[in-house]
Amino acid sequence: MAGAYRGPDDERSDPEDVQRRAERTEAEGRSDVLTGEELLYARVGGQTIAYRTAGRGEPLVLLHGFLCDSRCWRGQLTGLADRFHVVAWDAPGAGASSDPAETFTITDWARSLAGFLDELGIARAHLLGLSWGGMLAQEFFRLHPARVDHLVLADTYAGWKGSLPEAAVEQRRARCYRDASRPAQDVVAEWVPKDFFLSASPELAEEMAAVVADFHPVGFRLMARSLADTDTTPMLETIDRPTLLLWGEGDTRSPLSVAKQMHAAVRGSELRVIPGAGHVSNMEKPEDFNRLVLEFLLDSQRDPAG
């Protein structure tokens, strides 16, 4: 856990102290540092990046979508930690992380992710990205293919530009730019639960509303811009890692037709569909989501190229 600290007001926040405690925990066979509940922080290129981590084993890095943060992965931090060292970051411009510069692009986020993994001492990892996070995973692979083991791309896009009609892209861009300047309660009312879930319980809707209410206007706007401006279609055929496309059957943000297009483009990819789930399928159907991820990562018995 090199580079981690617990925040400026914590008397134990010195990075070297955290590293020493992590090493003691490892030596003693305990896992109290890796619960997935506590927020940790890393400093990367002048940015503060918050994250949660749990478990031991091969690194599995979780990349959230816009209007989300690491809290959206709680079901995976608990459900996948028995087999993997699970790391869920708050991307710059989300959650407890600092805001990026106005010039930030998806390539800049991918570079921040590389620096973040460097701080944690993670040279190579499985990547699981949902929605905007799936596009980020694709860009990270483009820049750093040797650092990627398996890819799980969930309810995502080849960028809006690569997956949706131009009119739909511009409509989404305009909506997000408008909503980024609105009060939090108005954004919650506009987006939760209909844009995220097929059929959300009151508890799930409340959980998501709490996350969306903490959105960063800058991060929301820039993430939407990156989706609208990006087309990853040309690089999909270059993906030579085992890849799972995991989709909610009722996803209206990224319809199943998008999944099928990406499935056709990524050679050897698998496509699995989760019944009864919408766009944020990992929160709506966490048990099904986790089962399919584990089956893919543990049962494929395939060695990635390179």
mmCIF file of C-alpha atoms in Angstrom:
data_model
loop_
_atom_site.group_PDB
_atom_site.id
_atom_site.type_symbol
_atom_site.label_atom_id
_atom_site.label_comp_id
_atom_site.label_asym_id
_atom_site.label_seq_id
_atom_site.Cartn_x
_atom_site.Cartn_y
_atom_site.Cartn_z
ATOM 1 C CA MET A 1 0.000 0.000 0.000
ATOM 2 C CA ALA A 2 2.856 2.332 -0.806
ATOM 3 C CA GLY A 3 1.842 5.970 -1.021
ATOM 4 C CA ALA A 4 -1.341 5.586 1.024
ATOM 5 C CA TYR A 5 -2.361 7.901 3.820
ATOM 6 C CA ARG A 6 -5.574 8.540 5.701
ATOM 7 C CA GLY A 7 -5.917 12.267 5.275
ATOM 8 C CA PRO A 8 -4.345 15.469 6.575
ATOM 9 C CA ASP A 9 -6.134 15.415 9.924
ATOM 10 C CA ASP A 10 -5.136 11.870 10.863
ATOM 11 C CA GLU A 11 -2.141 11.639 13.180
ATOM 12 C CA ARG A 12 -1.334 8.313 11.511
ATOM 13 C CA SER A 13 -1.435 9.707 7.987
ATOM 14 C CA ASP A 14 2.277 9.628 7.171
ATOM 15 C CA PRO A 15 2.710 7.395 4.089
ATOM 16 C CA GLU A 16 5.754 5.606 5.506
ATOM 17 C CA ASP A 17 3.847 4.862 8.712
ATOM 18 C CA VAL A 18 0.937 3.392 6.756
ATOM 19 C CA GLN A 19 3.373 1.268 4.754
ATOM 20 C CA ARG A 20 5.013 -0.046 7.931
ATOM 21 C CA ARG A 21 1.616 -0.930 9.413
ATOM 22 C CA ALA A 22 0.594 -2.653 6.189
ATOM 23 C CA GLU A 23 3.776 -4.721 6.284
ATOM 24 C CA ARG A 24 3.132 -5.670 9.922
ATOM 25 C CA THR A 25 -0.411 -6.678 9.047
ATOM 26 C CA GLU A 26 0.857 -8.872 6.215
ATOM 27 C CA ALA A 27 3.456 -10.494 8.451
ATOM 28 C CA GLU A 28 0.899 -11.208 11.170
ATOM 29 C CA GLY A 29 -1.642 -12.652 8.744
ATOM 30 C CA ARG A 30 -4.268 -10.029 9.537
ATOM 31 C CA SER A 31 -6.388 -8.028 7.089
ATOM 32 C CA ASP A 32 -7.637 -5.131 9.217
ATOM 33 C CA VAL A 33 -6.025 -2.564 6.907
ATOM 34 C CA LEU A 34 -7.850 -4.018 3.896
ATOM 35 C CA THR A 35 -11.522 -3.887 4.838
ATOM 36 C CA GLY A 36 -12.902 -1.888 1.908
ATOM 37 C CA GLU A 37 -14.689 0.523 4.228
ATOM 38 C CA GLU A 38 -11.954 2.978 5.140
ATOM 39 C CA LEU A 39 -10.966 5.649 2.631
ATOM 40 C CA LEU A 40 -7.259 5.843 1.910
ATOM 41 C CA TYR A 41 -5.480 8.484 -0.125
ATOM 42 C CA ALA A 42 -2.611 8.642 -2.598
ATOM 43 C CA ARG A 43 -0.826 11.685 -3.989
ATOM 44 C CA VAL A 44 -0.331 11.406 -7.741
ATOM 45 C CA GLY A 45 1.102 14.204 -9.859
ATOM 46 C CA GLY A 46 -0.208 16.934 -7.593
ATOM 47 C CA GLN A 47 -3.633 15.307 -7.236
ATOM 48 C CA THR A 48 -5.153 13.651 -4.195
ATOM 49 C CA ILE A 49 -6.789 10.352 -5.110
ATOM 50 C CA ALA A 50 -9.057 8.577 -2.648
ATOM 51 C CA TYR A 51 -9.606 4.842 -2.790
ATOM 52 C CA ARG A 52 -10.841 1.756 -0.977
ATOM 53 C CA THR A 53 -9.166 -1.622 -0.929
ATOM 54 C CA ALA A 54 -9.902 -5.104 0.373
ATOM 55 C CA GLY A 55 -8.595 -8.639 0.140
ATOM 56 C CA ARG A 56 -5.438 -10.332 -1.025
ATOM 57 C CA GLY A 57 -4.280 -11.967 -4.219
ATOM 58 C CA GLU A 58 -4.007 -10.730 -7.784
ATOM 59 C CA PRO A 59 -4.930 -7.044 -8.140
ATOM 60 C CA LEU A 60 -8.419 -6.289 -9.466
ATOM 61 C CA VAL A 61 -8.951 -2.579 -10.098
ATOM 62 C CA LEU A 62 -12.520 -1.221 -10.197
ATOM 63 C CA LEU A 63 -13.278 1.881 -12.276
ATOM 64 C CA HIS A 64 -16.603 3.631 -11.642
ATOM 65 C CA GLY A 65 -18.788 5.641 -13.996
ATOM 66 C CA PHE A 66 -19.685 9.341 -13.863
ATOM 67 C CA LEU A 67 -21.906 10.560 -11.037
ATOM 68 C CA CYS A 68 -20.431 7.630 -9.089
ATOM 69 C CA ASP A 69 -17.411 6.934 -6.910
ATOM 70 C CA SER A 70 -15.852 4.018 -5.028
ATOM 71 C CA ARG A 71 -18.950 3.657 -2.833
ATOM 72 C CA CYS A 72 -20.725 2.176 -5.859
ATOM 73 C CA TRP A 73 -18.400 -0.853 -5.612
ATOM 74 C CA ARG A 74 -19.192 -1.863 -2.035
ATOM 75 C CA GLY A 75 -20.823 -5.090 -3.188
ATOM 76 C CA GLN A 76 -17.674 -5.999 -5.089
ATOM 77 C CA LEU A 77 -15.252 -4.915 -2.359
ATOM 78 C CA THR A 78 -16.942 -7.454 -0.100
ATOM 79 C CA GLY A 79 -17.944 -10.031 -2.713
ATOM 80 C CA LEU A 80 -14.664 -10.359 -4.613
ATOM 81 C CA ALA A 81 -12.117 -9.822 -1.842
ATOM 82 C CA ASP A 82 -11.931 -13.511 -0.924
ATOM 83 C CA ARG A 83 -10.065 -14.163 -4.161
ATOM 84 C CA PHE A 84 -8.521 -10.842 -5.207
ATOM 85 C CA HIS A 85 -6.809 -7.726 -3.932
ATOM 86 C CA VAL A 86 -9.631 -5.365 -4.886
ATOM 87 C CA VAL A 87 -8.908 -1.658 -5.357
ATOM 88 C CA ALA A 88 -11.634 0.904 -6.117
ATOM 89 C CA TRP A 89 -10.541 4.473 -6.717
ATOM 90 C CA ASP A 90 -12.386 7.768 -6.766
ATOM 91 C CA ALA A 91 -11.301 9.107 -10.149
ATOM 92 C CA PRO A 92 -10.035 12.702 -10.185
ATOM 93 C CA GLY A 93 -13.209 14.766 -10.182
ATOM 94 C CA ALA A 94 -15.256 12.252 -8.164
ATOM 95 C CA GLY A 95 -15.855 11.228 -4.569
ATOM 96 C CA ALA A 96 -13.160 12.324 -2.134
ATOM 97 C CA SER A 97 -10.531 12.916 -4.829
ATOM 98 C CA SER A 98 -9.428 16.352 -5.995
ATOM 99 C CA ASP A 99 -10.679 17.942 -9.210
ATOM 100 C CA PRO A 100 -8.696 17.718 -12.444
ATOM 101 C CA ALA A 101 -7.749 20.619 -14.677
ATOM 102 C CA GLU A 102 -10.375 21.846 -17.147
ATOM 103 C CA THR A 103 -8.222 20.481 -19.971
ATOM 104 C CA PHE A 104 -8.458 16.873 -18.723
ATOM 105 C CA THR A 105 -9.184 14.199 -21.324
ATOM 106 C CA ILE A 106 -9.698 10.453 -21.075
ATOM 107 C CA THR A 107 -5.982 10.065 -21.828
ATOM 108 C CA ASP A 108 -5.153 12.215 -18.798
ATOM 109 C CA TRP A 109 -7.359 10.046 -16.596
ATOM 110 C CA ALA A 110 -5.600 6.947 -17.908
ATOM 111 C CA ARG A 111 -2.238 8.504 -17.063
ATOM 112 C CA SER A 112 -3.509 9.364 -13.588
ATOM 113 C CA LEU A 113 -4.601 5.759 -13.176
ATOM 114 C CA ALA A 114 -1.129 4.572 -14.174
ATOM 115 C CA GLY A 115 0.456 6.893 -11.617
ATOM 116 C CA PHE A 116 -2.027 5.762 -8.975
ATOM 117 C CA LEU A 117 -1.198 2.105 -9.579
ATOM 118 C CA ASP A 118 2.494 2.990 -9.413
ATOM 119 C CA GLU A 119 1.922 4.529 -5.976
ATOM 120 C CA LEU A 120 0.245 1.322 -4.824
ATOM 121 C CA GLY A 121 3.038 -0.812 -6.262
ATOM 122 C CA ILE A 122 0.705 -2.509 -8.755
ATOM 123 C CA ALA A 123 2.562 -3.264 -11.986
ATOM 124 C CA ARG A 124 -0.180 -5.340 -13.648
ATOM 125 C CA ALA A 125 -3.844 -5.876 -12.832
ATOM 126 C CA HIS A 126 -7.224 -7.111 -13.939
ATOM 127 C CA LEU A 127 -9.365 -4.083 -14.861
ATOM 128 C CA LEU A 128 -13.119 -3.909 -14.302
ATOM 129 C CA GLY A 129 -14.705 -0.730 -15.616
ATOM 130 C CA LEU A 130 -18.381 0.192 -15.680
ATOM 131 C CA SER A 131 -19.881 2.826 -18.001
ATOM 132 C CA TRP A 132 -17.371 5.718 -18.194
ATOM 133 C CA GLY A 133 -14.971 3.502 -16.232
ATOM 134 C CA GLY A 134 -15.116 0.923 -19.014
ATOM 135 C CA MET A 135 -14.043 3.538 -21.530
ATOM 136 C CA LEU A 136 -11.215 4.477 -19.180
ATOM 137 C CA ALA A 137 -10.161 0.815 -19.021
ATOM 138 C CA GLN A 138 -9.996 0.729 -22.820
ATOM 139 C CA GLU A 139 -7.831 3.850 -22.915
ATOM 140 C CA PHE A 140 -5.559 2.479 -20.188
ATOM 141 C CA PHE A 141 -5.079 -0.675 -22.246
ATOM 142 C CA ARG A 142 -4.241 1.416 -25.308
ATOM 143 C CA LEU A 143 -1.521 3.246 -23.388
ATOM 144 C CA HIS A 144 -0.275 0.402 -21.186
ATOM 145 C CA PRO A 145 -1.205 -2.995 -22.668
ATOM 146 C CA ALA A 146 1.504 -4.822 -20.724
ATOM 147 C CA ARG A 147 -0.062 -3.677 -17.435
ATOM 148 C CA VAL A 148 -3.444 -5.289 -18.150
ATOM 149 C CA ASP A 149 -4.266 -8.914 -17.403
ATOM 150 C CA HIS A 150 -8.009 -9.541 -17.949
ATOM 151 C CA LEU A 151 -10.568 -6.885 -18.927
ATOM 152 C CA VAL A 152 -14.160 -6.733 -17.710
ATOM 153 C CA LEU A 153 -16.109 -4.027 -19.543
ATOM 154 C CA ALA A 154 -19.533 -3.564 -17.968
ATOM 155 C CA ASP A 155 -22.438 -1.511 -19.340
ATOM 156 C CA THR A 156 -19.990 0.698 -21.188
ATOM 157 C CA TYR A 157 -19.353 2.271 -24.578
ATOM 158 C CA ALA A 158 -16.721 2.712 -27.242
ATOM 159 C CA GLY A 159 -17.254 6.296 -26.149
ATOM 160 C CA TRP A 160 -20.646 7.838 -26.802
ATOM 161 C CA LYS A 161 -19.134 9.007 -30.079
ATOM 162 C CA GLY A 162 -18.301 5.428 -31.029
ATOM 163 C CA SER A 163 -21.518 3.783 -29.838
ATOM 164 C CA LEU A 164 -24.420 6.199 -30.261
ATOM 165 C CA PRO A 165 -25.949 8.289 -33.072
ATOM 166 C CA GLU A 166 -24.558 11.818 -33.300
ATOM 167 C CA ALA A 167 -27.870 13.396 -32.283
ATOM 168 C CA ALA A 168 -28.007 11.264 -29.134
ATOM 169 C CA VAL A 169 -24.414 12.179 -28.283
ATOM 170 C CA GLU A 170 -25.109 15.906 -28.498
ATOM 171 C CA GLN A 171 -28.345 15.533 -26.549
ATOM 172 C CA ARG A 172 -26.490 13.769 -23.747
ATOM 173 C CA ARG A 173 -23.680 16.309 -23.804
ATOM 174 C CA ALA A 174 -26.128 19.203 -23.472
ATOM 175 C CA ARG A 175 -28.020 17.496 -20.657
ATOM 176 C CA CYS A 176 -24.871 16.794 -18.651
ATOM 177 C CA TYR A 177 -23.440 20.285 -19.154
ATOM 178 C CA ARG A 178 -26.733 21.762 -17.956
ATOM 179 C CA ASP A 179 -27.057 19.437 -14.975
ATOM 180 C CA ALA A 180 -23.450 19.968 -13.885
ATOM 181 C CA SER A 181 -24.400 23.506 -12.845
ATOM 182 C CA ARG A 182 -27.629 22.567 -11.066
ATOM 183 C CA PRO A 183 -28.086 22.047 -7.302
ATOM 184 C CA ALA A 184 -27.352 18.541 -6.080
ATOM 185 C CA GLN A 185 -30.952 17.807 -5.111
ATOM 186 C CA ASP A 186 -32.105 18.629 -8.650
ATOM 187 C CA VAL A 187 -29.493 16.335 -10.190
ATOM 188 C CA VAL A 188 -30.520 13.507 -7.872
ATOM 189 C CA ALA A 189 -34.181 13.974 -8.816
ATOM 190 C CA GLU A 190 -33.267 14.036 -12.522
ATOM 191 C CA TRP A 191 -31.045 10.935 -12.565
ATOM 192 C CA VAL A 192 -32.036 8.624 -9.688
ATOM 193 C CA PRO A 193 -33.197 5.941 -10.082
ATOM 194 C CA LYS A 194 -34.399 5.900 -13.699
ATOM 195 C CA ASP A 195 -31.057 6.414 -15.456
ATOM 196 C CA PHE A 196 -29.223 3.834 -13.374
ATOM 197 C CA PHE A 197 -31.544 0.970 -12.500
ATOM 198 C CA LEU A 198 -34.253 -1.136 -14.065
ATOM 199 C CA SER A 199 -36.208 -1.627 -10.851
ATOM 200 C CA ALA A 200 -34.576 -0.168 -7.752
ATOM 201 C CA SER A 201 -35.676 -0.844 -4.207
ATOM 202 C CA PRO A 202 -36.130 2.255 -2.029
ATOM 203 C CA GLU A 203 -32.926 1.308 -0.201
ATOM 204 C CA LEU A 204 -30.915 1.042 -3.419
ATOM 205 C CA ALA A 205 -32.311 4.319 -4.742
ATOM 206 C CA GLU A 206 -31.408 6.017 -1.458
ATOM 207 C CA GLU A 207 -27.880 4.601 -1.576
ATOM 208 C CA MET A 208 -27.362 5.864 -5.116
ATOM 209 C CA ALA A 209 -28.896 9.243 -4.314
ATOM 210 C CA ALA A 210 -26.340 9.752 -1.542
ATOM 211 C CA VAL A 211 -23.508 9.137 -4.004
ATOM 212 C CA VAL A 212 -24.929 11.324 -6.779
ATOM 213 C CA ALA A 213 -25.563 14.159 -4.302
ATOM 214 C CA ASP A 214 -21.799 14.418 -3.800
ATOM 215 C CA PHE A 215 -21.038 14.889 -7.498
ATOM 216 C CA HIS A 216 -18.289 17.292 -8.570
ATOM 217 C CA PRO A 217 -19.533 19.769 -11.206
ATOM 218 C CA VAL A 218 -16.116 19.821 -12.894
ATOM 219 C CA GLY A 219 -15.765 16.043 -12.901
ATOM 220 C CA PHE A 220 -19.312 15.492 -14.157
ATOM 221 C CA ARG A 221 -18.863 17.947 -17.012
ATOM 222 C CA LEU A 222 -15.420 16.706 -18.059
ATOM 223 C CA MET A 223 -16.357 13.028 -17.883
ATOM 224 C CA ALA A 224 -19.398 13.725 -20.063
ATOM 225 C CA ARG A 225 -17.192 15.648 -22.479
ATOM 226 C CA SER A 226 -14.737 12.760 -22.670
ATOM 227 C CA LEU A 227 -17.550 10.336 -23.480
ATOM 228 C CA ALA A 228 -18.952 12.650 -26.149
ATOM 229 C CA ASP A 229 -15.555 13.272 -27.757
ATOM 230 C CA THR A 230 -14.158 9.729 -27.676
ATOM 231 C CA ASP A 231 -14.489 6.872 -30.168
ATOM 232 C CA THR A 232 -12.492 3.798 -29.134
ATOM 233 C CA THR A 233 -13.853 1.660 -31.980
ATOM 234 C CA PRO A 234 -10.577 1.578 -33.963
ATOM 235 C CA MET A 235 -8.629 0.170 -30.996
ATOM 236 C CA LEU A 236 -11.141 -2.510 -29.975
ATOM 237 C CA GLU A 237 -9.728 -4.978 -32.488
ATOM 238 C CA THR A 238 -6.288 -4.527 -30.908
ATOM 239 C CA ILE A 239 -7.404 -5.843 -27.512
ATOM 240 C CA ASP A 240 -5.593 -9.132 -27.040
ATOM 241 C CA ARG A 241 -6.432 -9.764 -23.400
ATOM 242 C CA PRO A 242 -9.250 -12.039 -22.247
ATOM 243 C CA THR A 243 -12.259 -9.720 -22.213
ATOM 244 C CA LEU A 244 -15.701 -10.072 -20.665
ATOM 245 C CA LEU A 245 -18.531 -7.778 -21.757
ATOM 246 C CA LEU A 246 -21.010 -7.773 -18.867
ATOM 247 C CA TRP A 247 -24.351 -6.035 -19.383
ATOM 248 C CA GLY A 248 -27.616 -5.404 -17.609
ATOM 249 C CA GLU A 249 -30.392 -6.757 -19.809
ATOM 250 C CA GLY A 250 -32.482 -3.635 -19.244
ATOM 251 C CA ASP A 251 -29.694 -1.068 -19.642
ATOM 252 C CA THR A 252 -31.187 1.975 -21.369
ATOM 253 C CA ARG A 253 -28.074 4.167 -21.100
ATOM 254 C CA SER A 254 -25.905 1.711 -23.027
ATOM 255 C CA PRO A 255 -28.322 -0.672 -24.754
ATOM 256 C CA LEU A 256 -27.509 -4.299 -25.405
ATOM 257 C CA SER A 257 -26.955 -3.398 -29.062
ATOM 258 C CA VAL A 258 -23.812 -1.524 -27.962
ATOM 259 C CA ALA A 259 -22.580 -4.632 -26.164
ATOM 260 C CA LYS A 260 -23.108 -6.722 -29.281
ATOM 261 C CA GLN A 261 -21.160 -4.249 -31.413
ATOM 262 C CA MET A 262 -18.252 -4.315 -28.984
ATOM 263 C CA HIS A 263 -18.450 -8.102 -28.689
ATOM 264 C CA ALA A 264 -18.067 -8.381 -32.460
ATOM 265 C CA ALA A 265 -15.096 -6.001 -32.436
ATOM 266 C CA VAL A 266 -13.078 -7.528 -29.556
ATOM 267 C CA ARG A 267 -11.699 -10.841 -30.774
ATOM 268 C CA GLY A 268 -12.436 -13.771 -28.486
ATOM 269 C CA SER A 269 -14.504 -11.706 -26.067
ATOM 270 C CA GLU A 270 -17.349 -13.141 -24.012
ATOM 271 C CA LEU A 271 -20.739 -11.456 -23.639
ATOM 272 C CA ARG A 272 -22.833 -12.190 -20.554
ATOM 273 C CA VAL A 273 -26.160 -10.560 -19.767
ATOM 274 C CA ILE A 274 -27.671 -10.033 -16.308
ATOM 275 C CA PRO A 275 -31.483 -10.341 -16.260
ATOM 276 C CA GLY A 276 -33.360 -7.750 -14.252
ATOM 277 C CA ALA A 277 -30.505 -5.242 -14.226
ATOM 278 C CA GLY A 278 -30.167 -1.779 -15.700
ATOM 279 C CA HIS A 279 -27.121 0.398 -16.321
ATOM 280 C CA VAL A 280 -25.430 0.090 -12.923
ATOM 281 C CA SER A 281 -25.763 -3.673 -12.899
ATOM 282 C CA ASN A 282 -23.132 -4.220 -10.207
ATOM 283 C CA MET A 283 -25.307 -2.439 -7.638
ATOM 284 C CA GLU A 284 -28.699 -3.695 -8.826
ATOM 285 C CA LYS A 285 -27.714 -7.380 -9.068
ATOM 286 C CA PRO A 286 -24.451 -7.677 -7.098
ATOM 287 C CA GLU A 287 -24.595 -11.438 -6.553
ATOM 288 C CA ASP A 288 -25.127 -12.196 -10.249
ATOM 289 C CA PHE A 289 -22.535 -9.605 -11.223
ATOM 290 C CA ASN A 290 -19.911 -10.986 -8.844
ATOM 291 C CA ARG A 291 -20.598 -14.580 -9.859
ATOM 292 C CA LEU A 292 -20.055 -13.823 -13.542
ATOM 293 C CA VAL A 293 -16.891 -11.833 -12.845
ATOM 294 C CA LEU A 294 -15.473 -14.642 -10.715
ATOM 295 C CA GLU A 295 -16.381 -17.286 -13.279
ATOM 296 C CA PHE A 296 -14.582 -15.305 -15.950
ATOM 297 C CA LEU A 297 -11.461 -14.496 -13.950
ATOM 298 C CA LEU A 298 -11.073 -17.858 -12.221
ATOM 299 C CA ASP A 299 -12.439 -20.372 -14.712
ATOM 300 C CA SER A 300 -11.146 -19.079 -18.040
ATOM 301 C CA GLN A 301 -7.758 -20.775 -17.545
ATOM 302 C CA ARG A 302 -6.314 -18.606 -20.285
ATOM 303 C CA ASP A 303 -2.945 -16.919 -20.343
ATOM 304 C CA PRO A 304 -3.119 -13.370 -21.699
ATOM 305 C CA ALA A 305 -0.808 -12.597 -24.584
ATOM 306 C CA GLY A 306 2.429 -10.847 -23.740
#
